[in-house]
Coordinates of C-alpha atoms in Angstrom, one line a residue:
X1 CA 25.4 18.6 -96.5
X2 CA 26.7 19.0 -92.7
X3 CA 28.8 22.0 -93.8
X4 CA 26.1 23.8 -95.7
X5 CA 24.0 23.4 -92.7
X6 CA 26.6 24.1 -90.3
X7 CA 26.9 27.3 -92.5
X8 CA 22.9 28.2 -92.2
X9 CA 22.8 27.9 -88.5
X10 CA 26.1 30.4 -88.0
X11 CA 24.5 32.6 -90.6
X12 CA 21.1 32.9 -88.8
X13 CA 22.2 32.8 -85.4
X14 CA 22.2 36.7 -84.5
X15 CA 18.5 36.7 -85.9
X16 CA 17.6 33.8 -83.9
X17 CA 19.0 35.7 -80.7
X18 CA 16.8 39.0 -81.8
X19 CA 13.7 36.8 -81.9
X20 CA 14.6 35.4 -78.3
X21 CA 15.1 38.7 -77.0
X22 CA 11.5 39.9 -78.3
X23 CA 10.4 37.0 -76.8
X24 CA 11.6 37.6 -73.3
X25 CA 11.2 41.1 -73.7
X26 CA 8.0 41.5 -75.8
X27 CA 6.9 45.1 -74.3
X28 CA 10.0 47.1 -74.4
X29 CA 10.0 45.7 -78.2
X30 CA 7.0 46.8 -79.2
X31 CA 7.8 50.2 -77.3
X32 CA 11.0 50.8 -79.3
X33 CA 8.7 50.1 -82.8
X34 CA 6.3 52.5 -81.5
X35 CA 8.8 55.1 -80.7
X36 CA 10.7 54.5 -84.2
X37 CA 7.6 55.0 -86.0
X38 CA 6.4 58.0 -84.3
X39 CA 9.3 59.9 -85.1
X40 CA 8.7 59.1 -88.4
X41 CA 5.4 60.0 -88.6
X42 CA 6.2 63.3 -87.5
X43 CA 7.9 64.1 -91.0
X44 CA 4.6 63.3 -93.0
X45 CA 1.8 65.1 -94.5
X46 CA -0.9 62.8 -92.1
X47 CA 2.1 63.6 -89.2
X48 CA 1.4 67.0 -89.3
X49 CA -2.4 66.8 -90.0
X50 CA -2.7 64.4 -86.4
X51 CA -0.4 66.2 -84.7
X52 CA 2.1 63.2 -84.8
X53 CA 5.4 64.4 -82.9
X54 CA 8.5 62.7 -81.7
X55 CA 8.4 61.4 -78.1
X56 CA 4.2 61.6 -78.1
X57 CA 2.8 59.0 -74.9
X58 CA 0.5 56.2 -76.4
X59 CA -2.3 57.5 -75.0
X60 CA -1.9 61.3 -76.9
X61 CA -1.4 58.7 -79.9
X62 CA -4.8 56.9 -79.2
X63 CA -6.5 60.7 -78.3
X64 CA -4.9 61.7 -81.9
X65 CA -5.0 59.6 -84.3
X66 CA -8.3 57.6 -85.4
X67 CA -8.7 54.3 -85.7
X68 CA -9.0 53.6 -90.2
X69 CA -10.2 51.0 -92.4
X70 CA -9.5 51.2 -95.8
X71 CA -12.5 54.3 -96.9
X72 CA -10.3 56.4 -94.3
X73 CA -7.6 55.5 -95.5
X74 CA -8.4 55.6 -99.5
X75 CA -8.2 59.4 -99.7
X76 CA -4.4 59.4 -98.4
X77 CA -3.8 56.8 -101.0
X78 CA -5.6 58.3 -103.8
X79 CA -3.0 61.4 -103.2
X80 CA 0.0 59.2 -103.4
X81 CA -1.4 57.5 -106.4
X82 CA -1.1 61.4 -108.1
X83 CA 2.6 61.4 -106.9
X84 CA 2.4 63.6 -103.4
X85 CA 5.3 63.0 -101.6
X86 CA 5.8 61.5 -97.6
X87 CA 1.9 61.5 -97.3
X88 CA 1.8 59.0 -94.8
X89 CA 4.8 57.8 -94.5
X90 CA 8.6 60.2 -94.6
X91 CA 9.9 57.6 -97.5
X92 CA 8.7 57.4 -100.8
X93 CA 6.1 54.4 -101.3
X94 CA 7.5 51.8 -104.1
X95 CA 4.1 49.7 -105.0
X96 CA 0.5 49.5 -103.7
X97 CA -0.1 46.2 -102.5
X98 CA -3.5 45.2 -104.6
X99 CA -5.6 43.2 -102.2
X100 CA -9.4 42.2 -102.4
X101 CA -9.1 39.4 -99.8
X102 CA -11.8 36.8 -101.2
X103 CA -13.7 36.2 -104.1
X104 CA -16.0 39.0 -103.6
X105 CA -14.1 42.0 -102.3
X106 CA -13.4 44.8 -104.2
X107 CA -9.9 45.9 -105.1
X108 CA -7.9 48.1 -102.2
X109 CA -4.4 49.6 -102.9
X110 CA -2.2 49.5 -99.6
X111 CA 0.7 51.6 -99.8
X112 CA 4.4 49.7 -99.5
X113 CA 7.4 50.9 -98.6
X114 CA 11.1 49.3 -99.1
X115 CA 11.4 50.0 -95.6
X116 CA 8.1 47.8 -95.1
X117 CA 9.1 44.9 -97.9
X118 CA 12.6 44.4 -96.3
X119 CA 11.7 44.7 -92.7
X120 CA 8.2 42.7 -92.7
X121 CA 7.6 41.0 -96.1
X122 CA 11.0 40.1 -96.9
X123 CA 12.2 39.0 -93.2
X124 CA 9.2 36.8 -92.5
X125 CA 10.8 34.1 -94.9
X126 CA 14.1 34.8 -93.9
X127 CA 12.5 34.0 -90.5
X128 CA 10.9 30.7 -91.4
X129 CA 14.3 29.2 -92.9
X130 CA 15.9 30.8 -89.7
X131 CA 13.3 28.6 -87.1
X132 CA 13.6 25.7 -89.2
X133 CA 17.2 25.0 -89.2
X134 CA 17.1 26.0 -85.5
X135 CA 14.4 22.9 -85.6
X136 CA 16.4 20.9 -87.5
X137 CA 19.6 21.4 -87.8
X138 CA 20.2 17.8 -89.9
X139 CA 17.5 19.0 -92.2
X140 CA 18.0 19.6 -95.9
X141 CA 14.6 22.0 -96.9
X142 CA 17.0 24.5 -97.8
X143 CA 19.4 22.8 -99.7
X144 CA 17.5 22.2 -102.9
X145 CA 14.8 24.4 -104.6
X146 CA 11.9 25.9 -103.0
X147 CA 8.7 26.2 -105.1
X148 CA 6.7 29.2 -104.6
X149 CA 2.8 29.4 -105.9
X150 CA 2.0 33.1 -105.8
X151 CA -0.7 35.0 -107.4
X152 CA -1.4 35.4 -111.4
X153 CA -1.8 39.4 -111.7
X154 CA 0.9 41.1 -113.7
X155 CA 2.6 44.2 -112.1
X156 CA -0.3 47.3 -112.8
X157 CA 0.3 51.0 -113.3
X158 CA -1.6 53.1 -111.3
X159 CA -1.9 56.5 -113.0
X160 CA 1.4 55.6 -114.5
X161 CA 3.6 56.8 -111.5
X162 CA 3.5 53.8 -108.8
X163 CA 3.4 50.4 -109.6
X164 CA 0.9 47.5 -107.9
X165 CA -0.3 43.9 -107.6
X166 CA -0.8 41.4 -105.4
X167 CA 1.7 40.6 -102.8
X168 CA 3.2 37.7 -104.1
X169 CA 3.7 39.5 -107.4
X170 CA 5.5 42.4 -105.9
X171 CA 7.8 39.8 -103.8
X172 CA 8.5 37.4 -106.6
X173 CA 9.9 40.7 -108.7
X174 CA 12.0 41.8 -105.8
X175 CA 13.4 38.7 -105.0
X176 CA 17.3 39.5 -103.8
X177 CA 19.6 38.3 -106.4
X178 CA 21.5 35.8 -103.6
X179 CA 17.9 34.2 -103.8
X180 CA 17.3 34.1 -107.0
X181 CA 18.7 30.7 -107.5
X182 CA 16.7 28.3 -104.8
X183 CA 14.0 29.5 -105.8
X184 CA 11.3 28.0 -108.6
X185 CA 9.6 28.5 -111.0
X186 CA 11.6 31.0 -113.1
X187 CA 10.4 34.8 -112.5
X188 CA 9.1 34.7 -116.2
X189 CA 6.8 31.9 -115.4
X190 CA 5.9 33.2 -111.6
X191 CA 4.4 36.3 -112.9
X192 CA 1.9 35.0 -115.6
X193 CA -1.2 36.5 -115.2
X194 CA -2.2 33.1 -116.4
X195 CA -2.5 30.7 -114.1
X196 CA -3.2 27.2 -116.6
X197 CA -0.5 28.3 -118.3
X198 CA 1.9 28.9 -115.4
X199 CA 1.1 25.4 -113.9
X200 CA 1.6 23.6 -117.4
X201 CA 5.1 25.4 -117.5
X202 CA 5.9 24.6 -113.6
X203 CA 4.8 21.2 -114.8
X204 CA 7.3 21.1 -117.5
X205 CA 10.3 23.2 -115.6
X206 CA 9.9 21.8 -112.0
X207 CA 9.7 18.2 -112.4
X208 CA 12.7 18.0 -113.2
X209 CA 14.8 20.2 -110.6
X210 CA 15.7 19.1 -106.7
X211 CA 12.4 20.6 -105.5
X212 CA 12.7 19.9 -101.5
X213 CA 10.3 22.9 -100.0
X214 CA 7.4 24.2 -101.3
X215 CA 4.9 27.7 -100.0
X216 CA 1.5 29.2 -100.7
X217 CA -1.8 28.6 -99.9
X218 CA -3.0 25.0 -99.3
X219 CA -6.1 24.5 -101.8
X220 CA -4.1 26.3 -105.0
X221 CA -0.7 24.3 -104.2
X222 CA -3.7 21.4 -104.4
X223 CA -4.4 22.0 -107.6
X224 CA -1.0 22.2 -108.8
X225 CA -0.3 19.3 -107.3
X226 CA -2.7 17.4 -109.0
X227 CA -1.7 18.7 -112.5
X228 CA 1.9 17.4 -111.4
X229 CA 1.1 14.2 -111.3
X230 CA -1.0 14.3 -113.5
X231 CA 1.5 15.4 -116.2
X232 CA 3.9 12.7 -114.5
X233 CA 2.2 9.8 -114.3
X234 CA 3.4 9.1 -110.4
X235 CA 1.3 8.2 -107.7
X236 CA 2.7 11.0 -105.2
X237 CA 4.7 13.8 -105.1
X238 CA 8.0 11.9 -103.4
X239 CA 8.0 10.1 -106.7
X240 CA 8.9 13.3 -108.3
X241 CA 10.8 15.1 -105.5
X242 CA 12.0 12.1 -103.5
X243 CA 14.0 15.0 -101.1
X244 CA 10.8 17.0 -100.2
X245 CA 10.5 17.8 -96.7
X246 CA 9.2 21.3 -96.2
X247 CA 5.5 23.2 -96.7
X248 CA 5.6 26.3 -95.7
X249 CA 2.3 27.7 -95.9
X250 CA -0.8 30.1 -94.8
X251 CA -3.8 32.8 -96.6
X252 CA -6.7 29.5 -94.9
X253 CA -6.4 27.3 -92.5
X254 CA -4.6 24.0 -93.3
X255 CA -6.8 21.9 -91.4
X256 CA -9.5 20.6 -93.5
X257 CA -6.5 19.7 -96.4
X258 CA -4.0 17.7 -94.1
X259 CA -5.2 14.5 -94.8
X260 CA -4.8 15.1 -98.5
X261 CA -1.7 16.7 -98.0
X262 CA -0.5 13.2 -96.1
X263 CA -1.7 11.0 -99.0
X264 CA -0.1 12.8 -101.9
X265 CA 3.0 13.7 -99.5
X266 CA 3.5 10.4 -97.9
X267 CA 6.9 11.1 -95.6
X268 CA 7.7 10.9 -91.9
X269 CA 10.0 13.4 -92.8
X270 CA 7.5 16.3 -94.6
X271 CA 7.0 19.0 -92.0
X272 CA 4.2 21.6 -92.5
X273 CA 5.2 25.3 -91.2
X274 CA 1.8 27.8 -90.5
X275 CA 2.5 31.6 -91.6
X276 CA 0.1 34.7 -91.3
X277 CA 1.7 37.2 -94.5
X278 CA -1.5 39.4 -95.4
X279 CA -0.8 42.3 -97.9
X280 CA -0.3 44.8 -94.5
X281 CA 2.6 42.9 -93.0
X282 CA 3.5 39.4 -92.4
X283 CA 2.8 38.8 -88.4
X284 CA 3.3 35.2 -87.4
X285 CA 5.2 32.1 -87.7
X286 CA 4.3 28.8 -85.9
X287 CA 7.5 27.9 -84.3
X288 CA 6.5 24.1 -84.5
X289 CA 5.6 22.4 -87.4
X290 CA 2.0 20.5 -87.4
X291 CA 0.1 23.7 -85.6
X292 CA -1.7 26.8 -86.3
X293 CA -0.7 28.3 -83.1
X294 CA 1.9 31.5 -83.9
X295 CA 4.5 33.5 -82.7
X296 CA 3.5 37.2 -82.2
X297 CA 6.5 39.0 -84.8
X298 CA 7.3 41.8 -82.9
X299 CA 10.2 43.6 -84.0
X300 CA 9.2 44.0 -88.2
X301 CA 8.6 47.5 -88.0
X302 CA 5.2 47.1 -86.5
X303 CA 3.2 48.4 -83.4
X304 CA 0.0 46.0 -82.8
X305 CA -3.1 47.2 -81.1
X306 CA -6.1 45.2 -80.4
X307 CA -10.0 45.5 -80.3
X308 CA -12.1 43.0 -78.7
X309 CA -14.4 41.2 -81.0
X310 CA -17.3 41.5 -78.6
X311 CA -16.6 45.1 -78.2
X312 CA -15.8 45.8 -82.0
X313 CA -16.8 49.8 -82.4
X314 CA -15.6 50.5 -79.0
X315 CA -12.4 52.7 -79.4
X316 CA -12.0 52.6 -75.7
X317 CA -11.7 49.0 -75.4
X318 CA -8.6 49.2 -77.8
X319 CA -5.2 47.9 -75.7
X320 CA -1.9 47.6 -77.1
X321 CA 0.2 44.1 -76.6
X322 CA 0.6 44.3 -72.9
X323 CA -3.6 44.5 -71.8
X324 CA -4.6 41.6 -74.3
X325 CA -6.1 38.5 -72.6
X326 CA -5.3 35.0 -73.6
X327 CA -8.6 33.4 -75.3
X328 CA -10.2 36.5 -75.7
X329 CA -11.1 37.4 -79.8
X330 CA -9.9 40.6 -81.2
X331 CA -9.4 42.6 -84.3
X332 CA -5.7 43.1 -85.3
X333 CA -5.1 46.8 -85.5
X334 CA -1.5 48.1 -86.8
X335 CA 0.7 51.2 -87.2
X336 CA 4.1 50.3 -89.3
X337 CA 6.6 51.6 -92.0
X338 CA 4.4 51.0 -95.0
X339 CA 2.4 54.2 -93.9
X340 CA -0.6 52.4 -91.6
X341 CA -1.5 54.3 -88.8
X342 CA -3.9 52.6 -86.8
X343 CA -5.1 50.6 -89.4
X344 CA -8.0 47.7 -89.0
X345 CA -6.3 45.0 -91.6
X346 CA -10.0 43.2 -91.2
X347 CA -8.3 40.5 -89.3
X348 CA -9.4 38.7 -86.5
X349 CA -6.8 36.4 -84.0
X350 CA -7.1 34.8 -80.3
X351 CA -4.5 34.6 -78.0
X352 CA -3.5 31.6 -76.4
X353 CA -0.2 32.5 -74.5
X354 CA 1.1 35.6 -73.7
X355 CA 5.1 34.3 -72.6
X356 CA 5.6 34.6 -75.0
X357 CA 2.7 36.3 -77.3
X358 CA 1.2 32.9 -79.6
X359 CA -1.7 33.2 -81.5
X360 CA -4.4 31.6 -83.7
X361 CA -5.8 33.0 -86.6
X362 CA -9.8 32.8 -86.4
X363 CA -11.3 34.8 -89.3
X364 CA -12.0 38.3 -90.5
X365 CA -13.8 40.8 -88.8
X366 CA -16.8 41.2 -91.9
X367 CA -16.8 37.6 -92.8
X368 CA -18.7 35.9 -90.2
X369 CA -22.7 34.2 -89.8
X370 CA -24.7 36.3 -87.2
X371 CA -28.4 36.1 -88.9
X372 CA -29.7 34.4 -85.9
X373 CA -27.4 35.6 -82.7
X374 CA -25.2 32.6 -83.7
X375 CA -22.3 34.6 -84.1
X376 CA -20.2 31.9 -86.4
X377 CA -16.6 33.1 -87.3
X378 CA -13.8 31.5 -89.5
X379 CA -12.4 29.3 -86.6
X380 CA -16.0 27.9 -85.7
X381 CA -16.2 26.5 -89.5
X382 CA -12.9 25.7 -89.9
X383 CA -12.8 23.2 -87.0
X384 CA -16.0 22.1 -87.2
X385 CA -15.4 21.2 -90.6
X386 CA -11.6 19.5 -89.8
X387 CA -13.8 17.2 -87.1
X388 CA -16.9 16.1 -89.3
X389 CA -14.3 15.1 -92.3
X390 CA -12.6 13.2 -89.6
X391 CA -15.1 11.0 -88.5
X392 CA -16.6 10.2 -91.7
X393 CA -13.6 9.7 -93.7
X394 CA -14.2 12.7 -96.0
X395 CA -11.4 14.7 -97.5
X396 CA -12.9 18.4 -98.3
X397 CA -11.8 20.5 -101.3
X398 CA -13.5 23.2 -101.0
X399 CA -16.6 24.9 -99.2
X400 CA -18.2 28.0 -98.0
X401 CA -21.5 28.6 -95.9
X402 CA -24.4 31.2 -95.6
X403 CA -27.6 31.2 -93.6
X404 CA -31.6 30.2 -94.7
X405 CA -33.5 33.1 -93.6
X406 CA -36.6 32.5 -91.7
X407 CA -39.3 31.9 -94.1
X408 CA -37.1 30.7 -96.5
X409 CA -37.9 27.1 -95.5
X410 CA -41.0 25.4 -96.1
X411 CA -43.5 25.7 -93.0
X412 CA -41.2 27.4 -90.8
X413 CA -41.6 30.8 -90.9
X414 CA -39.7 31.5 -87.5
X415 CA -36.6 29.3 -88.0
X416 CA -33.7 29.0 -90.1
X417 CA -30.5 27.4 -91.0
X418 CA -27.4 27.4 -92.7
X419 CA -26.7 25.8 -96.1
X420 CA -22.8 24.7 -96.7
X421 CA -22.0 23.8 -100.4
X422 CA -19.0 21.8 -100.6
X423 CA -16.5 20.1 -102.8
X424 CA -14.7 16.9 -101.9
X425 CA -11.7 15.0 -102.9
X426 CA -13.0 12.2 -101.2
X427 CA -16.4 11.4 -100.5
X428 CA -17.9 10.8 -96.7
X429 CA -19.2 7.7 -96.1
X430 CA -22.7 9.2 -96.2
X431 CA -24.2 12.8 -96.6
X432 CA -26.6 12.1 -93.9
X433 CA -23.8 11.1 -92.0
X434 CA -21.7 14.3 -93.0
X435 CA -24.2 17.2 -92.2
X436 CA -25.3 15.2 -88.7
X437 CA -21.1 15.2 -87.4
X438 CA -20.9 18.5 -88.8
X439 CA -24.0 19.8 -86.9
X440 CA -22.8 18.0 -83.7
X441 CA -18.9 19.6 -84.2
X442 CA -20.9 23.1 -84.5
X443 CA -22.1 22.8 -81.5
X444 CA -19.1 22.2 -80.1
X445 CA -17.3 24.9 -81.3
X446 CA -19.6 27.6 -80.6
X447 CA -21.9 28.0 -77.3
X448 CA -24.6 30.4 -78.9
X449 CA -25.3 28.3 -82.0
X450 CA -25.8 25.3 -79.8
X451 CA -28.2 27.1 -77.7
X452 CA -29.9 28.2 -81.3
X453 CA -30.1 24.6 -82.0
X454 CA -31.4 23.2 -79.1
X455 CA -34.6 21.5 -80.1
X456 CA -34.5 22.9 -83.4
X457 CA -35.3 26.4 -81.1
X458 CA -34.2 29.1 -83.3
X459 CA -32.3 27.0 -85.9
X460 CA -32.8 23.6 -87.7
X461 CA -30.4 21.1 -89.0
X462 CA -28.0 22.2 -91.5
X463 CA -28.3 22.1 -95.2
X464 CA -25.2 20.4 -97.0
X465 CA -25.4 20.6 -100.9
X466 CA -22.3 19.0 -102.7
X467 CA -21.6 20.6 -106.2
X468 CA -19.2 19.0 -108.9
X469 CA -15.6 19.3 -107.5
X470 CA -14.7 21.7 -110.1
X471 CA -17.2 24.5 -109.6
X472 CA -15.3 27.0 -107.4
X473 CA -12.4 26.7 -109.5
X474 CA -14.2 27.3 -113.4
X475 CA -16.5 29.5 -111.7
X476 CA -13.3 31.6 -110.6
X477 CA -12.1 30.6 -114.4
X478 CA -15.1 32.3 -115.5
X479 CA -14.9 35.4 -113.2
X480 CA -10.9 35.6 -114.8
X481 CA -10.2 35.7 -111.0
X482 CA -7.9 31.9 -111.4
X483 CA -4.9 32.4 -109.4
X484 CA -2.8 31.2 -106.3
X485 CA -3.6 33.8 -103.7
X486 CA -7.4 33.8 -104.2
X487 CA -9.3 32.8 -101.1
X488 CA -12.9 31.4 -101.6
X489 CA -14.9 33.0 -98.6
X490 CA -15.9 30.3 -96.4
X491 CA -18.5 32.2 -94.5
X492 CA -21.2 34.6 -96.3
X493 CA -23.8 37.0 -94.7
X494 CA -25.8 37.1 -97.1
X495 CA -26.8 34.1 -100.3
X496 CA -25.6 35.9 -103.3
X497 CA -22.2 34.1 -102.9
X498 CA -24.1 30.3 -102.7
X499 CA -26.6 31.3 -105.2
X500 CA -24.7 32.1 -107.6
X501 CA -22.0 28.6 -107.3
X502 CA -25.5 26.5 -107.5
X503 CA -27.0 28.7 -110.6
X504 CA -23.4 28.1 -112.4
X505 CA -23.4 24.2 -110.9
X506 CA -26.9 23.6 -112.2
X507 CA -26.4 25.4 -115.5
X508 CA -22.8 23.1 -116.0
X509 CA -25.4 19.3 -115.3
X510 CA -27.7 21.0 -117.6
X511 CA -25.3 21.8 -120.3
X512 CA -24.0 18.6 -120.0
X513 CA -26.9 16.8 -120.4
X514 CA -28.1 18.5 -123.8
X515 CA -25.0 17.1 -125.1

């Protein structure tokens, strides 16, 4: 075991010096991406359309080129799809990236390159395995299997020229052949578009190999989880993998699911490593276990731009790495070698150092609460919901929010609220209880819906309906949308989204009871 780790560290020492040097030398990094990507740019069909050239100063780049969300970018992809070649980027494009983001997004194709798989997608792992045996050099994550839940869509054609899917699928079938045999499940089984079916046969393959890492999104590794034991008969997990150590994971924050991570995971020794990997590019890794605070990845390829939050709209507000302010919210805004140029991935992060760049993750840019000047994003909810589980000894499954419009509620025509339906695995000790910590934990998170709630002024107490624990999962079952990179969206602006769980809740009691 020493000389296998011996052997990791002296294999990923050069990479580890590359990190430290972006770290201590963030600007001039991000200044050599820029400069690599421009003189690509300059041999593509959008190049030459912007007037991309070789050598160009940021700001021509800024005066140039527009800042694109994806129905800018769609009609470049649509022309790719029909086999054009070095549209917008001077290397042919191997798969669209098949993204929707949550449950209620429709489907947007994002060109990638092998440039942008091996120099983002694929080095973000390598990069993770890299910190942690820096970390712990004793360790032994890496020396038995890691167990990767990825998503359930099979590899598409699109118009029978370029092949797509989600992330994870594209990642699992590219997985280098030195690889290959740490990881689990088997590539048959990790690309079922079936997701039942792919946990029964993890059940029946896994269980029995020298599992000792596992990655993916916290609430479908849950659910897994569950079925393992299940299938088992053990209490926790370290009764089937008695080595397991690492969880390496990200797509929501793993706040609200720690303490259910600690019960079924009950080791000193189990370590929990925050990523940020969206289809555009993977961007951060926390370089110490137990935290959602990030490293800045600044040498993947990738030049970062920033928008404030408060200033969203504003192009001239837009700085690149060097003009960000620490606590300040933006919108992440990227040009790299899978063909983005200036693209808004939807993304929203805060700053909390800058020596070097670290991070937080706090939402997406249209998935946030403003009906009443409240201004609630991902982060608000997120903690606020960490803190009221806390104090009343509630584990949460899942949840998501949206607002009561004024007149909605009985006699008060000028006031409204916010209604959270939630799943636990473990009840609070009272809903009363629940709805009054999460209020408080609200207000303590964000100034402006405080000030709404200040004698009941603009907005009243909370609504908090609990639905059976199994309704965002069979109501995905339903939708055929079942799978391990589906995110439920935890903040709506409009009702649809809660309606429509408490119809298909009701309907389920209703059923029940006729039989």
């Amino acid at each position: 075991m020493k000389l296998v780790n011996r052997l990791l560290q002296l294999y990923f020492a050069p990479r580890l010096r590359k990190i430290e040097h972006f770290k201590q030398h963030p600007h001039e990094v991000q200044q050599e991406q820029y400069a690599r990507l421009v003189k690509a740019g300059e041999q593509t069909v959008f190049g030459r359309e912007y007037g991309i050239y070789r050598g160009m100063s940021y700001s021509e780049f800024r005066k140039r080129i527009p800042v694109m969300e994806y129905k800018d970018l769609q009609p470049w992809v649509e022309r790719m799809q029909k086999g054009e070649k070095c549209v917008t980027w001077n290397r042919p494009v191997g798969w669209f990236s098949k993204s929707s983001g949550t449950t209620e997004g429709t489907s947007k194709y994002l060109p990638l390159t092998k440039q942008g798989l091996r120099d983002s997608h694929m080095q973000g792992p390598l990069d993770v395995a890299a910190i942690y045996t820096h970390l712990y050099p004793n360790g032994g994550a890496y020396l038995g299997k890691t167990l990767i839940l990825g998503g359930s869509k099979k590899l598409e054609k699109k118009g029978d020229i370029i092949p797509s899917g989600d992330l994870s699928s594209i990642l699992i079938d590219n997985t280098p052949a030195i690889g290959a045999p740490i990881r689990e499940p088997h590539k048959s089984i990790a690309l079922l578009a079936d997701f039942d079916k792919k946990v029964r046969l993890i059940c029946e393959r896994c269980t029995k190999k020298d599992v000792r890492s596992l990655a993916g999104v916290p609430s479908w590794n849950l659910v897994m989880i569950e079925r393992i034991l299940k299938y088992t008969g053990k209490d926790n997990l370290l009764e089937v993998w008695p080595n397991l150590e690492l969880f390496v994971h990200g797509g929501m924050s793993f706040k609200p699911y720690k303490r259910q991570f600690e019960k079924l995971i009950p080791s000193a020794n189990m370590k929990y490593i925050e990523t940020y990997n969206a289809s555009e590019g993977f961007f951060g890794i926390a370089e110490e276990p137990f935290t959602d605070e990030m490293l800045l990845m600044l040498d993947y390829n990738c030049f970062y731009e920033f928008m404030p939050t408060d200033a969203m709209g504003d192009k001239s507000k837009i700085v690149p790495l060097e003009g960000v302010e620490v606590g300040k919210n933006y919108a992440m805004i990227i040009t790299s070698s899978n063909g983005l140029w200036r693209y808004m991935i939807g993304d929203t992060i805060r700053f909390t150092q800058t020596t070097p760049y670290k991070f937080h993750f706090t939402g997406r840019t249209k998935l946030f609460v403003n009906a009443f000047g409240e201004e609630i994003i991902i982060d608000n909810a997120e903690r606020a919901m960490e803190q009221a589980c806390h104090e009343c000894g509630a584990e949460i499954k899942e949840y998501t929010m949206a607002p009561v419009f004024m007149g909605e509620i009985e006699g008060e025509m000028a006031k409204g609220s916010h209604e959270w339906v939630v799943t636990f695995y473990k009840q609070p000790d009272s809903l009363e209880h629940f709805t009054d910590a999460l209020d408080r934990a609200m207000q303590g998170q964000n100034s402006d819906y405080a000030a709404k709630r200040k004698n009941n002024f603009t907005l009243l107490r909370p609504i908090v309906t609990v639905v059976a624990e199994d309704t965002f999962e069979e109501l995905l079952r339903l939708d055929g949308r079942l799978g391990g990179q589906i995110k439920i969206p935890r903040l709506n602006g409009t009702r649809d989204y809660v309606e429509r769980l408490k119809e298909f809740h009701n309907a389920r009691i209703n059923s029940n009871k006729q039989d």
